[in-house]
Coordinates of C-alpha atoms in Angstrom, one line a residue:
M1 CA 10.6 -65.4 -58.5
S2 CA 8.2 -62.7 -58.0
A3 CA 8.2 -59.5 -60.0
A4 CA 8.8 -56.1 -58.4
R5 CA 5.6 -54.4 -57.2
P6 CA 5.1 -50.8 -58.6
L7 CA 5.6 -48.2 -56.1
Q8 CA 2.4 -46.0 -56.1
P9 CA 3.0 -42.4 -55.1
W10 CA -0.3 -42.1 -53.4
R11 CA 0.6 -45.1 -51.1
W12 CA 4.2 -44.2 -50.0
L13 CA 3.9 -40.3 -50.3
G14 CA 0.2 -39.5 -50.0
V15 CA -0.9 -41.6 -47.1
P16 CA 2.1 -40.9 -44.8
M17 CA 1.6 -37.0 -45.6
L18 CA -2.1 -37.2 -44.5
Q19 CA -1.2 -39.2 -41.4
A20 CA 1.5 -36.6 -40.5
V21 CA -0.9 -33.7 -40.9
A22 CA -3.7 -35.6 -39.0
A23 CA -1.2 -36.4 -36.0
T24 CA 0.0 -32.8 -36.0
L25 CA -3.7 -31.5 -35.9
L26 CA -4.5 -33.9 -33.0
F27 CA -1.5 -33.2 -31.1
G28 CA -2.0 -29.4 -31.5
L29 CA -5.4 -29.5 -29.8
P30 CA -5.3 -27.3 -26.6
L31 CA -5.8 -30.3 -24.2
R32 CA -4.3 -30.2 -20.9
A33 CA -3.9 -33.0 -18.2
F34 CA -2.7 -32.0 -14.8
G35 CA -1.5 -28.7 -16.3
L36 CA 0.5 -30.4 -18.9
Q37 CA 0.0 -30.1 -22.8
L38 CA 0.6 -32.8 -25.3
P39 CA 4.1 -32.6 -26.9
E40 CA 4.5 -31.1 -30.3
P41 CA 6.8 -33.5 -32.2
I42 CA 7.6 -32.9 -35.8
F43 CA 5.5 -35.7 -37.2
P44 CA 6.5 -35.2 -40.9
M45 CA 10.0 -36.0 -39.9
A46 CA 9.4 -39.7 -39.7
A47 CA 8.0 -39.6 -43.4
V48 CA 10.9 -37.4 -44.5
F49 CA 13.5 -39.9 -43.2
A50 CA 11.7 -42.9 -44.5
W51 CA 11.3 -41.4 -48.0
A52 CA 14.9 -40.7 -48.3
V53 CA 15.9 -44.1 -47.1
I54 CA 13.4 -46.0 -49.3
R55 CA 14.5 -44.4 -52.7
P56 CA 15.5 -41.1 -54.4
S57 CA 12.4 -39.7 -56.0
V58 CA 11.4 -36.4 -57.8
L59 CA 8.1 -36.3 -55.9
A60 CA 9.2 -36.7 -52.4
P61 CA 10.8 -33.2 -52.0
F62 CA 7.6 -31.7 -53.1
G63 CA 5.9 -33.7 -50.3
V64 CA 8.4 -32.5 -47.8
L65 CA 7.9 -28.9 -49.0
A66 CA 4.2 -29.2 -48.6
M67 CA 4.3 -30.6 -45.2
G68 CA 6.8 -28.0 -44.1
L69 CA 4.6 -25.2 -45.4
F70 CA 1.7 -26.8 -43.5
L71 CA 3.7 -26.7 -40.3
D72 CA 4.6 -23.1 -40.8
L73 CA 0.9 -22.2 -41.4
Y74 CA -0.4 -24.2 -38.5
W75 CA 2.2 -23.2 -36.0
G76 CA 2.3 -19.6 -37.2
G77 CA 5.9 -19.4 -37.9
P78 CA 7.8 -17.6 -40.6
L79 CA 6.7 -19.0 -44.0
G80 CA 9.3 -21.4 -45.4
L81 CA 11.0 -22.2 -42.0
W82 CA 9.9 -25.7 -41.6
A83 CA 9.8 -26.3 -45.2
L84 CA 13.5 -25.5 -45.4
C85 CA 14.4 -27.5 -42.2
L86 CA 12.6 -30.5 -43.5
L87 CA 14.2 -30.2 -46.9
I88 CA 17.6 -30.0 -45.2
A89 CA 16.7 -33.2 -43.2
Y90 CA 15.6 -34.9 -46.4
G91 CA 19.0 -33.9 -48.0
A92 CA 21.0 -35.2 -44.9
A93 CA 19.0 -38.5 -45.0
L94 CA 19.4 -38.9 -48.7
A95 CA 23.3 -38.1 -48.4
G96 CA 23.7 -40.9 -45.7
R97 CA 21.4 -43.4 -47.6
S98 CA 24.1 -45.6 -49.0
M99 CA 25.9 -45.8 -45.5
V100 CA 22.8 -46.9 -43.6
A101 CA 21.4 -49.3 -46.2
G102 CA 21.1 -52.7 -44.7
Q103 CA 22.1 -51.6 -41.1
N104 CA 20.4 -52.7 -38.1
R105 CA 17.6 -50.8 -36.2
A106 CA 20.0 -49.0 -33.7
I107 CA 22.1 -47.6 -36.5
L108 CA 19.1 -46.4 -38.4
W109 CA 17.6 -44.8 -35.3
G110 CA 20.8 -43.1 -34.5
W111 CA 20.9 -41.8 -38.2
Y112 CA 17.3 -40.5 -37.7
G113 CA 18.4 -38.8 -34.5
V114 CA 21.3 -37.0 -36.4
V115 CA 19.0 -36.1 -39.2
T116 CA 16.3 -34.8 -36.6
A117 CA 19.1 -32.8 -34.9
T118 CA 20.2 -31.2 -38.1
A119 CA 16.8 -30.1 -38.9
M120 CA 16.2 -28.8 -35.3
V121 CA 19.5 -27.0 -35.2
A122 CA 18.6 -25.4 -38.6
G123 CA 15.3 -24.3 -37.3
Y124 CA 16.8 -23.0 -34.2
L125 CA 19.3 -21.0 -36.0
F126 CA 16.9 -19.7 -38.7
A127 CA 14.3 -18.7 -36.0
M128 CA 17.1 -16.9 -34.1
L129 CA 17.9 -14.9 -37.2
D130 CA 14.4 -14.1 -37.9
S131 CA 13.4 -13.0 -34.4
K132 CA 16.8 -11.6 -33.3
S133 CA 16.5 -13.5 -30.1
A134 CA 17.2 -17.1 -29.1
P135 CA 14.4 -19.5 -28.8
G136 CA 14.2 -21.4 -25.4
L137 CA 16.4 -24.5 -25.4
V138 CA 14.4 -26.6 -23.1
P139 CA 11.2 -26.5 -25.4
V140 CA 13.4 -27.3 -28.4
A141 CA 15.0 -30.1 -26.5
W142 CA 11.6 -31.6 -25.5
Q143 CA 10.5 -31.3 -29.1
F144 CA 13.6 -33.1 -30.3
L145 CA 13.0 -35.9 -27.9
A146 CA 9.3 -36.2 -28.8
T147 CA 10.4 -36.4 -32.4
I148 CA 13.1 -39.0 -32.1
V149 CA 10.7 -41.2 -30.3
L150 CA 8.7 -41.4 -33.7
Y151 CA 11.5 -43.4 -35.3
P152 CA 9.4 -46.6 -35.2
F153 CA 6.8 -44.9 -37.6
A154 CA 9.7 -44.3 -40.0
E155 CA 10.9 -47.8 -39.7
R156 CA 7.4 -49.1 -40.4
L157 CA 7.2 -47.0 -43.5
I158 CA 10.6 -48.2 -44.6
E159 CA 9.7 -51.9 -44.1
L160 CA 6.6 -51.5 -46.1
F161 CA 8.1 -49.9 -49.1
E162 CA 11.9 -50.8 -49.3
D163 CA 11.5 -53.8 -51.4
A164 CA 8.7 -52.3 -53.6
D165 CA 10.7 -51.4 -56.6
V166 CA 14.1 -53.0 -57.0
R167 CA 15.1 -50.9 -60.1
F168 CA 16.2 -48.1 -57.7
R169 CA 18.4 -50.3 -55.4

């Protein structure tokens, strides 16, 4: 019988945060091929979902907040917009944690899609309230699709750490 491995915050929080920031910076480069720009998915969403599914934590919401503020500063949006949207997504994923525990990949991907849609709708509504005009639905839909394609990264993070500390199961 093996003992539970300690869940080190820098491994399950710090490394995914740095990866999400690096991917956001990489995809934000103004590169064009055939007149098309790289999509801008919400890379932190994969980490946000995985952290909520892995285990409840006091540190995770602070990481979610930091990544959201980074997105606000990097994309030039209202300060706190993506921080709030990602915290809403974290809360939604955390609320459904007991329902999706032990489910197959398709169910988890579907829940990831629901959580992502919740964050995107919240962002859409908050942006509409801030600017007093509706953002374009087509770019939001493309960003949503680009973000739900990131689920395998969330799944990989969940697989790496879901059995790390059985005290929280």
